[in-house]
Coordinates of C-alpha atoms in Angstrom, one line a residue:
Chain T
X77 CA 127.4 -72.8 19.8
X78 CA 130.7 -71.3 19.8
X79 CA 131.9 -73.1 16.7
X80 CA 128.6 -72.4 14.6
X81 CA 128.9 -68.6 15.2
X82 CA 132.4 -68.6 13.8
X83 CA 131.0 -70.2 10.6
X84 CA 128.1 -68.1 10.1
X85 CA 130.3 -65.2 10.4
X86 CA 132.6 -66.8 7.9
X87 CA 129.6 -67.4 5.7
X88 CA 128.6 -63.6 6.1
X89 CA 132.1 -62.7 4.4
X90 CA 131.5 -64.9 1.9
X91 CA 128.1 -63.6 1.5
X92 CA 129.5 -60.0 0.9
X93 CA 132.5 -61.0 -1.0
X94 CA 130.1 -63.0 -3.6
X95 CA 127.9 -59.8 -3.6
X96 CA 131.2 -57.6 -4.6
X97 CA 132.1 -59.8 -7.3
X98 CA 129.1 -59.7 -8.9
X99 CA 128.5 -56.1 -8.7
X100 CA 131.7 -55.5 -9.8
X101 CA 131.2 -58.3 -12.8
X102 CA 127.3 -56.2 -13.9
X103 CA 129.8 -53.1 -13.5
X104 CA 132.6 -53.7 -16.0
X105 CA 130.1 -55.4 -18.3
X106 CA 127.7 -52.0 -18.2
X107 CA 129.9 -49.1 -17.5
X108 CA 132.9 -50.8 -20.2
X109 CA 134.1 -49.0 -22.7
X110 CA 134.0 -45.5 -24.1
X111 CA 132.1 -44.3 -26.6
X112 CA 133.0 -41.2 -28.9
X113 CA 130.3 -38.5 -28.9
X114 CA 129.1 -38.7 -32.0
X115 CA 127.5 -42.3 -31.9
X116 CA 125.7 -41.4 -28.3
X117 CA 121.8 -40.2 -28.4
X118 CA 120.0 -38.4 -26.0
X119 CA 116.6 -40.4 -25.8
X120 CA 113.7 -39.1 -23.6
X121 CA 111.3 -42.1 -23.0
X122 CA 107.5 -41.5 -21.3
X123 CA 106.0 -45.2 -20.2
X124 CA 108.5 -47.0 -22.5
X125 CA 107.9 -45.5 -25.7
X126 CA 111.0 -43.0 -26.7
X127 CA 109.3 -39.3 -27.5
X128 CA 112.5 -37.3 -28.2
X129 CA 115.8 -38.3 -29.8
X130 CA 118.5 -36.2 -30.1
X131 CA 121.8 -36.3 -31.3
X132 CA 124.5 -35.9 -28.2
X133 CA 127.2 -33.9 -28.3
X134 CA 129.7 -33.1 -25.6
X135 CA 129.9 -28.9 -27.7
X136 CA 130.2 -26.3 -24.8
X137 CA 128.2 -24.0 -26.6
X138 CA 125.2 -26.3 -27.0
X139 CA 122.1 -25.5 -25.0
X140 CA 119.2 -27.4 -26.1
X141 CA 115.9 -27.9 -23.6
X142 CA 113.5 -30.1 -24.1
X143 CA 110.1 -29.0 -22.2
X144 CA 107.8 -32.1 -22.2
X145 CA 104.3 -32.1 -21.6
X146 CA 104.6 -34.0 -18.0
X147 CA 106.2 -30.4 -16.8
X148 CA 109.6 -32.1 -17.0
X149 CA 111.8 -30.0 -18.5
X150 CA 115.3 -31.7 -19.8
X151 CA 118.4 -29.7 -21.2
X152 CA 121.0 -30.7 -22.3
X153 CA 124.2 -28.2 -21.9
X154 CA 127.7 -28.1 -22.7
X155 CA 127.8 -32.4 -23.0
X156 CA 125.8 -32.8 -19.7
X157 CA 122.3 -33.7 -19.3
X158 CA 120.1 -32.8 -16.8
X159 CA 116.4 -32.4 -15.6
X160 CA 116.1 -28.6 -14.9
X161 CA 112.8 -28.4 -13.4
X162 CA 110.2 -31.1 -12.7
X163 CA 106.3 -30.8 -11.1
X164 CA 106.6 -34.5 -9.8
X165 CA 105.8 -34.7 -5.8
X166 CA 109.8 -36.2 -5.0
X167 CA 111.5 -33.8 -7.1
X168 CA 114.2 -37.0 -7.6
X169 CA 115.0 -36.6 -10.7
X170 CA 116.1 -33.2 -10.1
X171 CA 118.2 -34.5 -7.3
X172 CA 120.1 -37.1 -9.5
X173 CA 121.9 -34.7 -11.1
X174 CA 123.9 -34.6 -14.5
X175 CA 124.8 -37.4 -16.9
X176 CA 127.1 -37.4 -19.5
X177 CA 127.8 -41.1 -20.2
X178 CA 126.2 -43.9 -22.5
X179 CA 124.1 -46.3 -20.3
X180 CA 123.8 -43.1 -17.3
X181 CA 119.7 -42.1 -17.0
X182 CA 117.8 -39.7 -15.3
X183 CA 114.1 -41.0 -14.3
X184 CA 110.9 -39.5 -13.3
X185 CA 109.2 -41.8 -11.8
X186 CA 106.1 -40.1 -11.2
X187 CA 105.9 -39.7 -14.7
X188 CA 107.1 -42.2 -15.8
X189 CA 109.8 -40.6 -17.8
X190 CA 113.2 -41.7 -18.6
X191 CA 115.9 -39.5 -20.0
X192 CA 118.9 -41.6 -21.1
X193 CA 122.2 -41.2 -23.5
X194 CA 122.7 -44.4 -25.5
X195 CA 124.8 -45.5 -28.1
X196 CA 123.0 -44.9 -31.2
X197 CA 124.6 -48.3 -32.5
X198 CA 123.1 -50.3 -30.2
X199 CA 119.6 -50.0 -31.0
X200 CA 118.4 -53.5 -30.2
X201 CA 116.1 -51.9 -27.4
X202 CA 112.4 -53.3 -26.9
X203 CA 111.4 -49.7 -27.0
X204 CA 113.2 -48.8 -30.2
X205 CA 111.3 -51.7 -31.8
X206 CA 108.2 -50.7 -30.7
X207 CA 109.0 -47.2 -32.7
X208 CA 110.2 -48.9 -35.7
X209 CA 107.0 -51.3 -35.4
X210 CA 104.9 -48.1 -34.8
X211 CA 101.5 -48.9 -37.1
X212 CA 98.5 -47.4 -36.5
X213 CA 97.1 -50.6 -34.6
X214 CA 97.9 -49.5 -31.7
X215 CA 96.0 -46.3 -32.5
X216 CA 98.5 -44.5 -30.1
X217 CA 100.7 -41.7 -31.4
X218 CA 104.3 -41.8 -30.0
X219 CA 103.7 -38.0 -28.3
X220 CA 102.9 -38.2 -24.4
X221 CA 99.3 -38.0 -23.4
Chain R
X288 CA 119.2 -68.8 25.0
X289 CA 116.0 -67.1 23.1
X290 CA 112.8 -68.2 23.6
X291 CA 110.3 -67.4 21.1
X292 CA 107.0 -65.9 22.0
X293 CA 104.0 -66.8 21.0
X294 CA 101.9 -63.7 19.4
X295 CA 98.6 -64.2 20.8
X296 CA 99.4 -62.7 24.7
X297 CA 99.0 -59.4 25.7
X298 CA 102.7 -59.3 26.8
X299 CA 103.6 -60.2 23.1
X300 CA 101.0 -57.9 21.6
X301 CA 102.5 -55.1 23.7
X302 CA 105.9 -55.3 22.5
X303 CA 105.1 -56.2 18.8
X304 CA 103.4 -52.3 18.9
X305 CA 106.6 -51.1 20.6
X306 CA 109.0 -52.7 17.8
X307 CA 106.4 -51.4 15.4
X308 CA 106.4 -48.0 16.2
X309 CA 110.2 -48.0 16.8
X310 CA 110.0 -48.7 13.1
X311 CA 107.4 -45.9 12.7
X312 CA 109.7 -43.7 14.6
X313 CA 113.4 -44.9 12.6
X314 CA 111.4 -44.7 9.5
X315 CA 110.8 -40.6 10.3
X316 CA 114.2 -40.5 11.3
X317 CA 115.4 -41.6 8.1
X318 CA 113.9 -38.7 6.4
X319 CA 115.5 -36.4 8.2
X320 CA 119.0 -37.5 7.3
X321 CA 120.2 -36.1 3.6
X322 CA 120.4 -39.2 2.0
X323 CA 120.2 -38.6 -1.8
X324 CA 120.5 -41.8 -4.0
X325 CA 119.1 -41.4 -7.6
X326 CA 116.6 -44.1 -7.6
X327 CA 112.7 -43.6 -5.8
X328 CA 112.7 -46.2 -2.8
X329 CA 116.1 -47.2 -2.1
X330 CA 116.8 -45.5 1.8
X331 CA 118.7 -46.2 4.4
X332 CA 116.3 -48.4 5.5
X333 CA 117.0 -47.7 9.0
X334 CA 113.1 -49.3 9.8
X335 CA 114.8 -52.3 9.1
X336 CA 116.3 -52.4 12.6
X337 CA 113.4 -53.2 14.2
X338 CA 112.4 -55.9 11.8
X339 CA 115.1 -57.7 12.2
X340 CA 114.6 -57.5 15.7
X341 CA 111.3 -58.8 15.5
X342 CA 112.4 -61.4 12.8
X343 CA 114.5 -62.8 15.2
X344 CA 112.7 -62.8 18.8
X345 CA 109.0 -63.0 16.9
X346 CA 109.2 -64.3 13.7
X347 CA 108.9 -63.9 9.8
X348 CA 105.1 -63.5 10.3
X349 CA 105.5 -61.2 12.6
X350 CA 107.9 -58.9 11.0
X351 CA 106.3 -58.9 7.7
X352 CA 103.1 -57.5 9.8
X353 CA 105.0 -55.5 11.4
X354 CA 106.4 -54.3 8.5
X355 CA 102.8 -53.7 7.1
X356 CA 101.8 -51.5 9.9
X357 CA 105.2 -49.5 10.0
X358 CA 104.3 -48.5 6.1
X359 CA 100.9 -48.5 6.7
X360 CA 101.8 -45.9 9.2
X361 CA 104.6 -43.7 7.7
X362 CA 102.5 -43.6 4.7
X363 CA 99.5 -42.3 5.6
X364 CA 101.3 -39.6 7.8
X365 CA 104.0 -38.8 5.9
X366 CA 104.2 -40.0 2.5
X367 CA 101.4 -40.8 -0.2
X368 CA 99.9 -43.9 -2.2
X369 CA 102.6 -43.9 -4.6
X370 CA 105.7 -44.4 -1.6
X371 CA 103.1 -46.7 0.0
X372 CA 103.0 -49.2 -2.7
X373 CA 106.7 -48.9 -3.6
X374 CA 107.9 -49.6 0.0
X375 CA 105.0 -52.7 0.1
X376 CA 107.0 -54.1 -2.4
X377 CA 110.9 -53.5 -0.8
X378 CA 109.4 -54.7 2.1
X379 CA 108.0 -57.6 0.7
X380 CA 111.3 -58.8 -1.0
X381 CA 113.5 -58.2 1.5
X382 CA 111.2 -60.4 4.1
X383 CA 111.1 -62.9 1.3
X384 CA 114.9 -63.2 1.1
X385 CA 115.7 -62.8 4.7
X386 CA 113.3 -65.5 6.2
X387 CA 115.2 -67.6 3.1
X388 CA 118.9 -67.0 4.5
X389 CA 117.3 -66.8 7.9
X390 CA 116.2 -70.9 7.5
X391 CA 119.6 -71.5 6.0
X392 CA 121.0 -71.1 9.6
X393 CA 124.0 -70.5 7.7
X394 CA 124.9 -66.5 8.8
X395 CA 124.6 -64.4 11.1
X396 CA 122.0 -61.5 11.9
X397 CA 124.3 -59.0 10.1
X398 CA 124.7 -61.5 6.9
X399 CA 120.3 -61.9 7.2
X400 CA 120.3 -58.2 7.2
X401 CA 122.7 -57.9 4.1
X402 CA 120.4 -60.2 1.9
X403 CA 117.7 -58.4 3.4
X404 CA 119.1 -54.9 2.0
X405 CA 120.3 -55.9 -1.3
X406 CA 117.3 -57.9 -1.9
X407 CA 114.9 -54.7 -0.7
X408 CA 117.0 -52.7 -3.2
X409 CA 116.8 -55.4 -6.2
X410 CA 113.0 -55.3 -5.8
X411 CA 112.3 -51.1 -5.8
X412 CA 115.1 -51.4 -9.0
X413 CA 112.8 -54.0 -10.6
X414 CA 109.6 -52.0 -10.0
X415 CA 111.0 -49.1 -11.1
X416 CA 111.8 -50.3 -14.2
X417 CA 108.3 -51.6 -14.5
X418 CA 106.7 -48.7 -13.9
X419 CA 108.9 -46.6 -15.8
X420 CA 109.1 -49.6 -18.9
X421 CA 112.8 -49.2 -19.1
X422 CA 115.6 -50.9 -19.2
X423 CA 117.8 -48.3 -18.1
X424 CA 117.6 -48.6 -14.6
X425 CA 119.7 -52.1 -14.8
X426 CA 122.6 -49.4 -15.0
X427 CA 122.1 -49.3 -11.0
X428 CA 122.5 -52.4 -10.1
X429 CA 126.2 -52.4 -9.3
X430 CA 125.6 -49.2 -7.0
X431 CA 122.5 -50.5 -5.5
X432 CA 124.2 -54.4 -4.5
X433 CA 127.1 -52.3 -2.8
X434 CA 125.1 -49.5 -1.0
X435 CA 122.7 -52.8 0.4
X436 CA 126.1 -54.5 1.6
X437 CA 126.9 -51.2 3.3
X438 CA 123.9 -50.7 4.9
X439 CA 123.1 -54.5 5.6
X440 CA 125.9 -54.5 8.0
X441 CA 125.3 -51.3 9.8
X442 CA 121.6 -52.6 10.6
X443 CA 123.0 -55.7 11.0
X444 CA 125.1 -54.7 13.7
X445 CA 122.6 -52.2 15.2
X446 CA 120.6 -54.9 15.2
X447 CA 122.5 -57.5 16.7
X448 CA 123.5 -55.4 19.3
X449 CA 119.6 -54.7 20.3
X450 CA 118.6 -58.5 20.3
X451 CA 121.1 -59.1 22.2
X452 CA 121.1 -56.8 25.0
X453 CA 117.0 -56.7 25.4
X454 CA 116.6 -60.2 25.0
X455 CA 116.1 -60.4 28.9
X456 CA 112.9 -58.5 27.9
X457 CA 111.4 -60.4 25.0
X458 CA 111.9 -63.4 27.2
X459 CA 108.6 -65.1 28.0
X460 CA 107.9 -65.3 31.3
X461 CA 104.5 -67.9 30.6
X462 CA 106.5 -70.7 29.6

């Protein structure tokens, strides 16, 4: 019994040692390089489909809010991004702070919102398409119900 | 040496509602610990104890009902729907993929409970991003496999240390 126990906990550091290699592998390939300001967008999506784009910028005196219908309310100050006030029951997306950096995201789940910065070059997102695709079979207009 | 119980005796019923509401109970705990992490449904998961108690002195059946009830229960008095149905779902995957490395007989309670965290975490990500119908919560991954290491081992341990020090108690006397 003795001998088994010695290789299961073996097996548990290789368990955990596998883990941290690929969570560090997902983290170099997501968080890589950086990107200069001027190719990042501030995208707010509501159930996948992106209702406000905005140009980032990292300017101190910049002080733009976004006040969506959900009673979100986004701003976006001196280069960081934040959800300032929220009616959701959790409050989370309050809670998770500021982001500043291309691939960071706030999200409301609640309502199903998702405020994210992305590099405006790499617009081969499914929801992007479905913008671009945007005709009027859907019947749906891209502003939140 | 552990002996399984079988679930259909009093003595079994008894101590399956004790695990459970020690899950009820870690579960309230939980929330009164500041524990902020960005995403809806990833916790400590300290509930998680018990199940893996109860995984490994009952069984996978009997935790995932277990399981059921502790929600079922924290929900209802506690929470709402919408924490109901996400923490159906951790609970779900987490089972899944600790009755898998359970099987395997290849680790240990605190390597079970690490598969179970990580995996619980993978699954509220995926939801999320369902729900939401965005990619951008894949940015979380990284965070999320080394927070379910963390706290794999710590319940692992806690864990461990519970089965083995009550198992005098969960052994059947009817045998």
């Amino acid at each position: 019994m003795k001998a088994t126990n010695k290789k299961k906990i073996r097996n548990d550091m290789i368990l955990i040692m596998f883990l941290c290699i690929v969570a560090a592998v997902i983290g170099f390939v997501l968080y890589g390089a950086d990107i200069p300001d001027d190719e990042l967008q501030l995208q707010i999506l509501i159930d996948g489909e992106i209702v406000e784009v905005y140009k980032y910028t990292s300017d101190e005196s910049t002080y733009k809010q976004f006040v969506m219908d959900s009673g979100n309310i986004v701003v976006l100050q001196a280069g960081e991004v934040y959800m300032e006030s929220a009616d959701c029951p959790d409050g989370l997306c309050i809670m998770q702070g500021k982001i500043s950096k291309p691939g960071e995201s706030i999200i409301c789940l609640p309502h199903k919102l998702v405020v994210r910065l992305i590099k405006t070059s790499d617009n081969v997102h499914k929801d992007l398409d479905d913008k671009e695709n945007m005709t009027s079979t859907s019947g749906l207009d891209v502003m939140p119900r | 040496m552990m002996k399984k119980v079988r679930y259909n005796n009093a003595e079994s019923t008894a101590l399956l509602a004790l695990l459970a509401a020690f899950a009820a109970v870690l579960s309230y705990v939980e929330t009164l610990i500041p524990f902020n992490i960005w995403i809806p449904g990833v916790k400590l998961g300290l509930a998680n104890i018990a199940i893996v108690v109860v995984i490994y002195f009952y069984g996978i059946r009997e935790g995932f009902i277990v399981n059921i009830v502790r929600i079922l229960l924290v929900g209802f008095l506690f929470g709402n729907m919408f924490s109901i149905s996400f923490s159906v779902v951790g609970a779900l995957v987490s089972l899944l993929a600790m009755s898998l490395s359970k099987k395997t007989e290849l680790f240990t309670v605190i390597g079970v409970s690490v598969t179970g965290a990580v995996a619980h975490n993978m699954g509220q990500m995926l939801v999320s991003a369902i729900v939401v119908d965005s990619y951008s919560i894949i940015y979380y991954i990284p965070v999320l496999i080394i927070a379910g290491i963390i706290m794999g081992v710590v319940i692992g341990i806690v864990s461990s240390l519970i089965i083995k020090y009550t198992n005098i108690m969960f052994k059947t006397r009817n045998q």
